[in-house]
GROMACS .gro file of C-alpha atoms in nm:
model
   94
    1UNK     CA    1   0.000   0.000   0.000
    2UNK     CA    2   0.099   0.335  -0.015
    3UNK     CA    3   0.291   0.520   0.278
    4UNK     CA    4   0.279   0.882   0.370
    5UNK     CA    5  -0.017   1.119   0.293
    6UNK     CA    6  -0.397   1.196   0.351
    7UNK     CA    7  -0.656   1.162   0.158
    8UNK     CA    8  -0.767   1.543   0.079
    9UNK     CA    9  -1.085   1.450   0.008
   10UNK     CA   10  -1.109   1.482  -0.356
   11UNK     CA   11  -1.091   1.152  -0.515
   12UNK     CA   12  -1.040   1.305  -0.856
   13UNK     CA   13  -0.760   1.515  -0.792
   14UNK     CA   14  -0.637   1.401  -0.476
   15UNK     CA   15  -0.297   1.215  -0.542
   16UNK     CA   16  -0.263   1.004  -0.236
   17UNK     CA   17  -0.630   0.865  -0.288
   18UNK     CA   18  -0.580   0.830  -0.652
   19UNK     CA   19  -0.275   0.586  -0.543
   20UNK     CA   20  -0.464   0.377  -0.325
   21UNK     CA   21  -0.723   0.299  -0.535
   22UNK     CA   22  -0.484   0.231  -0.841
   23UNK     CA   23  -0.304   0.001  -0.605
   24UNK     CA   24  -0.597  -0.152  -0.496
   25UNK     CA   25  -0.739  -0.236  -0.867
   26UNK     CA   26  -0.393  -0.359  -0.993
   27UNK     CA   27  -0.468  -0.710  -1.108
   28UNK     CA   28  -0.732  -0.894  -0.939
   29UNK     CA   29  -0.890  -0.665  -0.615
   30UNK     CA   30  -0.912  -0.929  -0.289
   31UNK     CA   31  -1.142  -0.801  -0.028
   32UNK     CA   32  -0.862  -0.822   0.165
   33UNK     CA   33  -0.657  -0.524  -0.029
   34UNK     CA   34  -1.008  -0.346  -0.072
   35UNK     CA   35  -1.064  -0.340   0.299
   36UNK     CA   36  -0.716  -0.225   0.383
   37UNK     CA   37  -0.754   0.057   0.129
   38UNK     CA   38  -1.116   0.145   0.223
   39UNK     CA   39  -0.990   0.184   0.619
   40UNK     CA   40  -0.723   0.405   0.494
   41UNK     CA   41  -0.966   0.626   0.327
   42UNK     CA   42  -1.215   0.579   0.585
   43UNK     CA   43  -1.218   1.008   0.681
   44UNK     CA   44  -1.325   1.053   0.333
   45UNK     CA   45  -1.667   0.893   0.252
   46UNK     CA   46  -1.657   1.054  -0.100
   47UNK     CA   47  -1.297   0.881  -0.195
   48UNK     CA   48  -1.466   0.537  -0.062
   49UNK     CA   49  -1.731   0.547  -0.297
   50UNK     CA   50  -1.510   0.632  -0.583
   51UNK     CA   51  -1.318   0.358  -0.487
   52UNK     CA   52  -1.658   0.118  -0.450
   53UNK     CA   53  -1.764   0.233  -0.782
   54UNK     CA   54  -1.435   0.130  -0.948
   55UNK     CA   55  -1.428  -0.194  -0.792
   56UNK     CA   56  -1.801  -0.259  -0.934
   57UNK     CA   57  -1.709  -0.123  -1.259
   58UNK     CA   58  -1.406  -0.329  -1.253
   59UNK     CA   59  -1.559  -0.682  -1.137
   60UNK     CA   60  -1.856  -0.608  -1.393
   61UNK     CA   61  -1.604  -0.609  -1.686
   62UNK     CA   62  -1.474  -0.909  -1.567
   63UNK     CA   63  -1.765  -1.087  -1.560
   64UNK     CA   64  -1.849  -0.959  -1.908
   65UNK     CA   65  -1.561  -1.070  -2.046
   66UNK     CA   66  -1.588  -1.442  -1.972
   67UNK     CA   67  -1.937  -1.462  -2.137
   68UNK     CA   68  -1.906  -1.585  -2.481
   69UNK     CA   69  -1.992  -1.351  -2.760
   70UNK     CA   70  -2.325  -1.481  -2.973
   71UNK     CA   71  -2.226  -1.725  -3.244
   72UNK     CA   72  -2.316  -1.467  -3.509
   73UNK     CA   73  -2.086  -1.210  -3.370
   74UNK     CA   74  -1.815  -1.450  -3.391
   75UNK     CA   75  -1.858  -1.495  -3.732
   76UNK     CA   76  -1.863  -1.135  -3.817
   77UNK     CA   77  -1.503  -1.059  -3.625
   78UNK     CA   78  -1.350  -1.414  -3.759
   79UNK     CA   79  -1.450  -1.289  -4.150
   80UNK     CA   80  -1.325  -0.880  -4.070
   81UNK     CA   81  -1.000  -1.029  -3.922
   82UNK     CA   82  -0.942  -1.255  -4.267
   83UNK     CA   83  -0.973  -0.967  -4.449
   84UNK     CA   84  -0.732  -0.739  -4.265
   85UNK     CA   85  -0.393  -0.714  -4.458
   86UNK     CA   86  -0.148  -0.750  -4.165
   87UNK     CA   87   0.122  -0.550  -4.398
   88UNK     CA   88  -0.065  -0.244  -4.380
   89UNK     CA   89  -0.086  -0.237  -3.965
   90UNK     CA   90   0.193  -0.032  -3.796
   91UNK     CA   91   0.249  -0.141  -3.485
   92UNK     CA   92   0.421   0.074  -3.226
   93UNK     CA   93   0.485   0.050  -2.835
   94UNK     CA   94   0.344   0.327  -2.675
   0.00000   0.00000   0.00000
């Protein structure tokens, strides 16, 4: 977790808080690290539900991403990928 600091209580521009919660939705969020983070932004009920809401967001996309697409869809990606020319990608690290 991260040492030092106080949540200002500003979620959105607040660095400290901003750090926490990153920290807390790097990989997969335990309740464990969620719990820790929450208490350490326990004086600031509006950085909590920031960090609530981006825990929700982020378990939601998870979930969405394991259902399978319908069959149709599928199809339609699988025929637009044949038909992309890989020569004319450029491919660059950002």
């Amino acid at each position: 977790m991260v040492d030092g600091g106080a949540c200002m209580g500003r979620p959105d521009q607040c660095e400290f808080s901003q750090r926490l919660i990153f920290s807390a939705l790097e990989g997969q969020p335990t309740v464990e690290i969620v719990n820790r983070v929450r208490a350490e932004l326990s004086s600031c009920f509006a950085c909590m539900q920031t960090l609530d809401a981006r825990v929700q967001f982020k378990l939601a996309m998870g979930q969405a991403c394991r259902e399978a697409a319908p069959e149709s869809l599928q199809i339609r990606i699988s025929e637009s990928l044949q038909r992309v020319v890989l020569d004319d990608l450029e491919i660059t690290d950002f």
